[in-house]
Coordinates of C-alpha atoms in Angstrom, one line a residue:
M7 CA 30.5 -7.3 -25.5
G8 CA 32.0 -9.2 -28.5
Q9 CA 33.7 -7.4 -31.4
E10 CA 30.6 -6.3 -33.3
R11 CA 28.9 -4.8 -30.2
F12 CA 32.1 -3.1 -29.1
E13 CA 32.6 -1.5 -32.5
R14 CA 29.1 -0.1 -32.5
Y15 CA 29.6 1.1 -28.9
L16 CA 32.8 3.0 -30.0
Q17 CA 31.0 4.6 -32.9
S18 CA 28.5 6.1 -30.4
F19 CA 31.2 8.4 -29.1
D20 CA 31.0 10.3 -32.4
E21 CA 27.2 10.7 -32.0
E22 CA 25.2 13.2 -29.9
P23 CA 23.8 11.5 -26.8
P24 CA 20.0 11.4 -26.8
V25 CA 18.1 13.9 -24.5
S26 CA 15.0 12.7 -22.7
I27 CA 12.6 13.9 -20.1
R28 CA 9.9 12.3 -18.0
L29 CA 6.7 14.2 -17.2
N30 CA 5.2 14.5 -13.7
P31 CA 1.8 12.9 -14.0
K32 CA 0.6 14.7 -10.9
K33 CA 1.2 18.0 -12.5
T34 CA 0.7 17.4 -16.3
S35 CA -1.8 14.5 -16.4
D36 CA -4.7 16.3 -18.0
D37 CA -5.3 16.9 -21.7
R38 CA -4.2 20.6 -21.5
W39 CA -0.5 19.6 -21.7
Q40 CA 1.6 18.5 -24.6
M41 CA 5.2 18.5 -25.8
A42 CA 6.2 21.8 -27.4
D43 CA 8.7 20.3 -29.7
K44 CA 8.7 17.2 -31.9
A45 CA 9.3 14.5 -29.4
E46 CA 9.3 10.7 -29.6
P47 CA 8.0 8.6 -26.7
V48 CA 10.5 6.5 -24.8
P49 CA 9.1 3.1 -25.4
W50 CA 9.8 1.5 -22.1
C51 CA 8.5 4.3 -19.9
R52 CA 5.1 6.0 -19.5
N53 CA 5.0 9.8 -19.8
A54 CA 8.6 10.0 -21.2
Y55 CA 10.0 11.5 -24.4
Y56 CA 13.1 12.0 -26.4
L57 CA 13.8 15.6 -27.4
S58 CA 15.1 16.6 -30.8
K59 CA 17.8 18.8 -29.1
R60 CA 19.1 19.7 -25.7
P61 CA 17.6 23.0 -24.5
N62 CA 18.8 25.0 -21.5
F63 CA 16.5 23.6 -18.8
T64 CA 17.7 26.3 -16.4
F65 CA 15.6 28.8 -18.3
D66 CA 12.3 26.9 -18.0
P67 CA 10.3 27.7 -14.9
L68 CA 8.2 24.5 -15.4
F69 CA 11.4 22.5 -14.9
H70 CA 12.0 24.1 -11.5
A71 CA 8.3 23.6 -10.7
G72 CA 8.8 19.8 -11.0
C73 CA 6.5 19.4 -14.0
Y74 CA 9.1 17.2 -15.6
Y75 CA 12.5 15.5 -14.8
V76 CA 15.5 15.4 -17.1
Q77 CA 16.5 11.8 -17.1
E78 CA 18.6 9.4 -19.2
A79 CA 16.3 7.1 -21.1
A80 CA 17.8 3.7 -20.0
S81 CA 17.3 4.5 -16.3
M82 CA 13.6 4.8 -17.1
F83 CA 13.5 1.1 -17.8
I84 CA 12.6 0.7 -14.1
D85 CA 9.1 1.8 -15.1
E86 CA 8.7 -1.2 -17.3
A87 CA 9.9 -3.5 -14.6
L88 CA 7.4 -2.0 -12.1
R89 CA 4.5 -2.1 -14.6
Q90 CA 5.0 -5.8 -15.2
H91 CA 5.8 -6.9 -11.6
L92 CA 3.8 -4.8 -9.2
P93 CA 0.4 -6.4 -8.4
S94 CA -2.4 -4.3 -10.0
D95 CA -4.9 -4.9 -7.1
I96 CA -2.7 -3.5 -4.3
S97 CA -3.4 0.1 -3.3
H98 CA -0.3 0.7 -1.2
L99 CA 3.3 -0.5 -0.9
A100 CA 6.1 0.2 1.5
S101 CA 9.1 1.0 -0.7
L102 CA 12.8 2.0 -0.4
D103 CA 15.2 3.5 -2.8
M104 CA 18.5 2.7 -1.1
C105 CA 20.9 4.8 -3.1
A106 CA 18.6 7.4 -4.5
A107 CA 20.6 10.6 -5.4
P108 CA 20.1 12.6 -7.5
G109 CA 16.5 11.4 -7.6
G110 CA 15.6 10.3 -11.1
K111 CA 14.7 6.8 -10.3
S112 CA 13.1 7.9 -7.0
T113 CA 10.7 10.3 -8.6
L114 CA 9.9 7.7 -11.3
L115 CA 9.3 5.1 -8.6
R116 CA 7.0 7.4 -6.5
A117 CA 4.9 8.3 -9.6
A118 CA 4.6 4.6 -10.6
L119 CA 3.6 3.3 -7.1
P120 CA 0.0 3.1 -6.0
Q121 CA -1.2 6.4 -4.6
D122 CA -1.3 5.5 -0.9
S123 CA 2.2 4.0 -1.0
V124 CA 5.1 5.2 1.1
L125 CA 8.6 5.7 -0.3
Y126 CA 11.8 6.3 1.6
S127 CA 14.6 7.7 -0.7
N128 CA 18.0 7.3 1.0
E129 CA 21.4 8.8 0.1
P130 CA 24.4 8.2 2.4
I131 CA 26.5 11.1 1.2
R132 CA 25.2 14.4 2.8
N133 CA 25.7 16.8 -0.1
R134 CA 24.1 14.4 -2.5
A135 CA 21.2 13.9 -0.1
S136 CA 20.5 17.6 -0.3
I137 CA 20.2 17.4 -4.1
L138 CA 17.9 14.4 -3.7
L139 CA 15.8 16.3 -1.2
E140 CA 15.4 19.3 -3.6
N141 CA 14.3 17.0 -6.5
V142 CA 11.9 15.0 -4.3
Q143 CA 10.3 18.2 -2.9
K144 CA 9.8 19.7 -6.3
W145 CA 8.2 16.4 -7.5
G146 CA 5.6 17.0 -4.8
Y147 CA 4.2 13.6 -3.8
E148 CA 2.7 12.6 -0.4
H149 CA 4.3 10.0 1.8
H150 CA 7.8 10.5 0.3
F151 CA 10.6 10.8 2.7
V152 CA 14.3 11.6 2.2
T153 CA 16.9 10.1 4.6
N154 CA 20.7 10.4 4.9
L155 CA 21.8 7.0 6.2
Y156 CA 24.0 4.0 5.4
P157 CA 22.2 0.8 4.3
K158 CA 23.2 -0.9 7.5
D159 CA 21.2 1.7 9.5
Y160 CA 18.0 0.5 7.8
R161 CA 19.0 -3.1 8.6
K162 CA 19.7 -2.3 12.2
A163 CA 16.4 -0.5 12.6
K164 CA 14.7 -3.7 11.3
M165 CA 12.6 -1.8 8.8
H166 CA 10.8 -3.9 6.2
F167 CA 9.6 -3.1 2.7
D168 CA 7.7 -4.7 -0.1
L169 CA 9.8 -3.1 -2.8
I170 CA 13.5 -2.1 -2.7
L171 CA 15.5 -0.4 -5.5
C172 CA 19.3 -0.8 -5.3
D173 CA 20.8 1.4 -8.0
V174 CA 24.2 0.8 -6.5
P175 CA 27.4 2.8 -6.8
C176 CA 29.5 1.4 -9.6
S177 CA 32.5 1.9 -11.8
G178 CA 30.4 4.0 -14.2
E179 CA 31.4 2.4 -17.6
G180 CA 27.9 3.2 -18.9
M181 CA 28.6 6.9 -18.5
F182 CA 31.8 7.1 -20.5
R183 CA 30.2 8.8 -23.5
K184 CA 28.2 11.2 -21.4
D185 CA 30.9 12.2 -18.9
E186 CA 34.6 12.1 -19.7
A187 CA 35.5 12.4 -16.0
T188 CA 34.2 8.8 -15.4
I189 CA 36.9 7.5 -17.9
K190 CA 39.7 9.1 -15.8
E191 CA 38.2 7.7 -12.6
W192 CA 38.0 4.1 -13.9
S193 CA 40.4 1.5 -12.9
P194 CA 40.4 -2.3 -12.4
Q195 CA 41.0 -1.7 -8.7
N196 CA 37.8 0.4 -8.6
V197 CA 35.8 -2.4 -10.2
E198 CA 37.0 -4.7 -7.5
K199 CA 36.0 -2.3 -4.8
C200 CA 32.6 -1.7 -6.4
W201 CA 31.4 -5.3 -6.7
Q202 CA 32.3 -5.9 -3.0
L203 CA 30.5 -2.7 -1.9
Q204 CA 27.5 -3.7 -4.0
R205 CA 27.2 -7.0 -2.3
E206 CA 27.3 -5.3 1.1
I207 CA 24.5 -3.0 0.1
V208 CA 22.3 -5.8 -1.3
S209 CA 22.9 -7.9 1.8
D210 CA 21.6 -5.1 4.0
A211 CA 18.7 -4.4 1.7
W212 CA 17.8 -8.1 1.5
Q213 CA 17.3 -8.2 5.2
C214 CA 14.9 -5.3 4.9
L215 CA 12.8 -7.0 2.2
N216 CA 9.5 -8.6 3.1
E217 CA 9.0 -12.3 2.1
G218 CA 7.6 -12.2 -1.4
G219 CA 9.0 -8.7 -1.9
I220 CA 10.8 -7.5 -5.0
L221 CA 14.3 -6.0 -5.2
I222 CA 15.4 -4.2 -8.4
Y223 CA 19.2 -4.2 -8.9
S224 CA 20.8 -1.8 -11.3
T225 CA 24.1 -0.3 -12.2
C226 CA 25.3 2.1 -14.9
T227 CA 28.3 -0.1 -15.9
F228 CA 29.0 -3.0 -18.3
N229 CA 31.4 -5.5 -16.7
T230 CA 30.0 -8.8 -15.5
K231 CA 31.7 -8.6 -12.1
E232 CA 29.4 -5.8 -11.0
N233 CA 26.4 -7.3 -12.9
E234 CA 25.8 -10.9 -13.8
E235 CA 28.3 -12.2 -11.2
N236 CA 26.6 -10.3 -8.5
V237 CA 23.2 -11.5 -9.6
R238 CA 24.5 -15.1 -9.6
W239 CA 25.8 -14.5 -6.0
M240 CA 22.3 -13.2 -5.0
M241 CA 20.7 -16.4 -6.3
E242 CA 23.2 -18.7 -4.6
E243 CA 23.7 -16.9 -1.3
L244 CA 20.4 -15.2 -0.8
G245 CA 18.0 -17.5 -2.6
A246 CA 16.8 -14.8 -4.9
E247 CA 14.6 -15.7 -7.9
V248 CA 15.3 -13.6 -11.0
L249 CA 12.1 -12.5 -12.7
P250 CA 11.8 -11.8 -16.5
I251 CA 10.7 -8.6 -18.1
E252 CA 9.0 -8.8 -21.4
T253 CA 10.8 -6.5 -24.0
K254 CA 10.5 -5.8 -27.7
A255 CA 13.2 -6.6 -30.2
E256 CA 13.2 -3.0 -31.5
W257 CA 14.4 -1.8 -28.2
H258 CA 17.8 -3.5 -28.8
I259 CA 18.4 -4.5 -25.2
T260 CA 21.3 -6.9 -24.7
G261 CA 21.0 -9.9 -22.4
S262 CA 23.6 -11.7 -20.3
L263 CA 27.2 -11.4 -21.4
L264 CA 28.5 -13.9 -18.8
E265 CA 29.3 -17.3 -20.3
G266 CA 27.0 -20.0 -18.9
F267 CA 24.7 -17.5 -17.2
H268 CA 21.3 -17.3 -18.9
E269 CA 19.0 -15.6 -16.4
P270 CA 16.9 -12.7 -17.6
V271 CA 19.0 -9.6 -17.2
Y272 CA 18.9 -6.4 -19.3
R273 CA 21.8 -4.3 -20.5
F274 CA 21.6 -1.0 -22.4
I275 CA 24.6 -0.2 -24.6
P276 CA 25.1 3.2 -26.3
G277 CA 25.1 2.8 -30.1
I278 CA 22.9 -0.3 -29.8
T279 CA 20.1 1.1 -27.6
R280 CA 19.0 4.8 -27.7
S281 CA 20.4 5.6 -24.3
E282 CA 23.5 5.6 -22.2
G283 CA 24.6 2.4 -20.3
L284 CA 22.5 0.5 -17.8
F285 CA 22.2 -3.0 -16.4
A286 CA 19.1 -4.0 -14.5
C287 CA 17.3 -7.1 -13.2
V288 CA 14.4 -7.9 -10.9
L289 CA 14.7 -10.4 -8.0
R290 CA 12.1 -11.8 -5.7
K291 CA 12.4 -13.0 -2.2
G292 CA 10.2 -16.1 -1.9
S293 CA 6.6 -15.9 -3.2
F294 CA 4.6 -12.6 -3.2
K295 CA 2.1 -12.4 -0.3
S296 CA -0.5 -9.9 0.7
V297 CA 0.9 -6.6 1.7
P298 CA 0.3 -5.4 5.3
P299 CA -1.6 -2.1 5.8
L300 CA 0.3 1.1 5.2
G301 CA 2.0 2.2 8.4
K302 CA 2.6 -1.2 9.9
T303 CA 5.4 -2.2 7.6
C304 CA 7.4 1.0 7.2
S305 CA 6.0 4.3 8.6
S306 CA 5.9 3.3 12.3
M307 CA 9.4 1.9 12.2
G308 CA 10.5 4.9 10.3
K309 CA 9.6 7.1 13.3
K310 CA 11.7 4.8 15.4
L311 CA 14.6 5.1 13.1
F312 CA 14.3 8.9 13.1
L313 CA 14.4 9.0 16.9
Q314 CA 17.4 6.8 17.1
R315 CA 19.5 8.7 14.5
E316 CA 18.0 12.2 14.8
K317 CA 21.4 13.9 14.5
T318 CA 22.3 12.1 11.2
I319 CA 19.0 12.1 9.4
S320 CA 16.8 14.7 7.7
P321 CA 13.3 13.1 7.5
M322 CA 10.9 15.3 5.7
E323 CA 7.4 14.9 4.3
T324 CA 7.9 16.4 0.9
N325 CA 4.4 17.1 -0.3
Q326 CA 4.0 20.9 -0.4
I327 CA 0.4 22.0 -0.8
H328 CA -0.6 25.6 0.2
A329 CA -4.3 25.4 -0.5
D330 CA -5.1 28.2 1.9
V331 CA -2.4 30.6 0.4
P332 CA -3.4 33.0 -2.4
H333 CA -1.9 32.2 -5.8
V334 CA -0.2 34.9 -7.9
E335 CA 0.5 34.2 -11.6
L336 CA 3.9 35.5 -12.7
S337 CA 5.1 36.5 -16.2
Y338 CA 8.1 34.7 -17.6
Q339 CA 10.5 37.4 -16.6
Q340 CA 9.0 37.6 -13.1
A341 CA 9.3 33.8 -12.7
M342 CA 12.9 33.9 -13.6
A343 CA 13.5 36.8 -11.2
Y344 CA 11.8 34.8 -8.5
L345 CA 14.0 31.7 -9.2
R346 CA 17.1 34.0 -8.9
G347 CA 15.9 35.0 -5.4
E348 CA 14.9 38.6 -6.3
A349 CA 12.0 40.4 -4.6
L350 CA 8.8 40.7 -6.6
H351 CA 6.5 43.7 -7.3
L352 CA 3.0 42.3 -7.4
P353 CA -0.3 43.9 -8.3
E354 CA -1.8 46.2 -5.7
E355 CA -4.8 44.0 -5.1
T356 CA -2.5 41.1 -4.0
P357 CA -3.3 40.1 -0.4
R358 CA -0.7 40.8 2.2
G359 CA 1.2 38.0 3.8
E360 CA 2.4 34.7 2.2
V361 CA 1.4 34.1 -1.4
E362 CA 2.2 31.3 -3.8
A363 CA 4.3 32.3 -6.8
C364 CA 3.0 30.5 -9.9
F365 CA 3.9 30.2 -13.6
M366 CA 1.4 28.7 -16.0
G367 CA -0.6 27.6 -13.0
Q368 CA 2.3 25.7 -11.5
S369 CA 3.7 26.6 -8.1
L370 CA 7.3 27.8 -7.9
G371 CA 7.3 28.5 -4.2
L372 CA 6.3 31.1 -1.6
A373 CA 6.8 34.8 -1.3
K374 CA 5.8 37.2 1.5
N375 CA 3.9 40.3 0.2
I376 CA 4.5 43.3 2.4
G377 CA 2.8 45.8 0.1
T378 CA 5.6 47.7 -1.7
R379 CA 7.2 44.4 -2.6
A380 CA 7.1 40.7 -2.0
N381 CA 10.1 39.2 -0.2
N382 CA 11.4 36.0 -1.8
L383 CA 11.1 32.8 0.2
Y384 CA 12.5 30.5 -2.5
P385 CA 15.2 28.3 -0.8
K386 CA 18.6 29.8 -1.2
P387 CA 20.4 26.6 -2.2
W388 CA 17.9 26.2 -5.1
R389 CA 18.3 29.6 -6.6
I390 CA 19.7 29.9 -10.1
K391 CA 22.8 32.0 -10.5
T392 CA 22.7 33.0 -14.2
T393 CA 22.1 36.7 -14.9
H394 CA 21.4 36.4 -18.6
I395 CA 17.8 35.5 -19.1
P396 CA 16.1 35.1 -22.6
N397 CA 13.6 37.8 -23.5
E398 CA 11.0 35.2 -24.6
Y399 CA 10.0 31.9 -23.1
E400 CA 10.7 28.8 -25.2
P401 CA 8.5 26.0 -23.7
I402 CA 9.6 22.4 -23.6
I403 CA 6.1 21.4 -22.5
K404 CA 3.1 23.7 -22.9
Q405 CA -0.5 24.1 -22.1
I406 CA -3.0 24.1 -25.0

């Protein structure tokens, strides 16, 4: 980093990390919604805001309804990359997030893609894939699938995509301020292990990328072995072209730290940028060509992959729309009781059978009304466990 940058980075450990959220444009896109607190926009991402303090998100039903995602600001830089490099005249893209858990970049990616696009969000580790699936389902977009595979499985299935995001496992140096556990886990040996694993993942992903397609490479670490040196390897061994992203000086993004390497790469350093740590770059495979119709690049091959690995994969169409189910508006206390998995007592005029439990017009999930009570159908793994609930609702975003 150099002495001056490093000193500013060390000073950031005495500062409170910034808190930021990203709104779901599918659920909060009209003029009735606004931030409840004084909030500043995140400059490199649409629909994203810094909060003045960190609230307890567990107590907000709209968070559980997928109206917004709590996401570190630097990782939202992917939105700026997409905005500048996705063709504006294309209505659909076949996309893959190769290392997607817990889902922040995946939900951002799906919201930024053209409406008719398909996105596969993959996570090799089973328990992390379950968390990913929950967040993707709550986000609620069509043509969004979650898989639990290794990158080599996509390569072997000969799937092809127009856009691939590789937010690869890394040594986590960019998370030191936010999570002390990452400091204890760090070692030079782990850095060596990570950069080699990262190249394996990118090699598999590159074979799945259409000619003219775009690969976004990112880590949450600082060292050049996992960042610039890997990018240089992609250029030399894979023939990748590194694409620039226009940025503003006031964002205080740091470029390459590798001597003699001057390609456009982007590093976020706490204390310099208003974020935690991130490294990102955009690479292109050849020249961008016209995109094949949706279903011929990815969806049909996806079915083939599911059939081949049905015991190790959990494909799921994650859009949940219950247009034919009666909606029941809940109070704040009722909504929190529902999220805890408790039975509900609904008005007498409520129709029998399945009903949609809603808060401020946003769906939380289903319940089965049997008359005297409504049995809770909220998935058990998602239920909140806290017993102390505030008496009053303190909104983070609100309807006006």
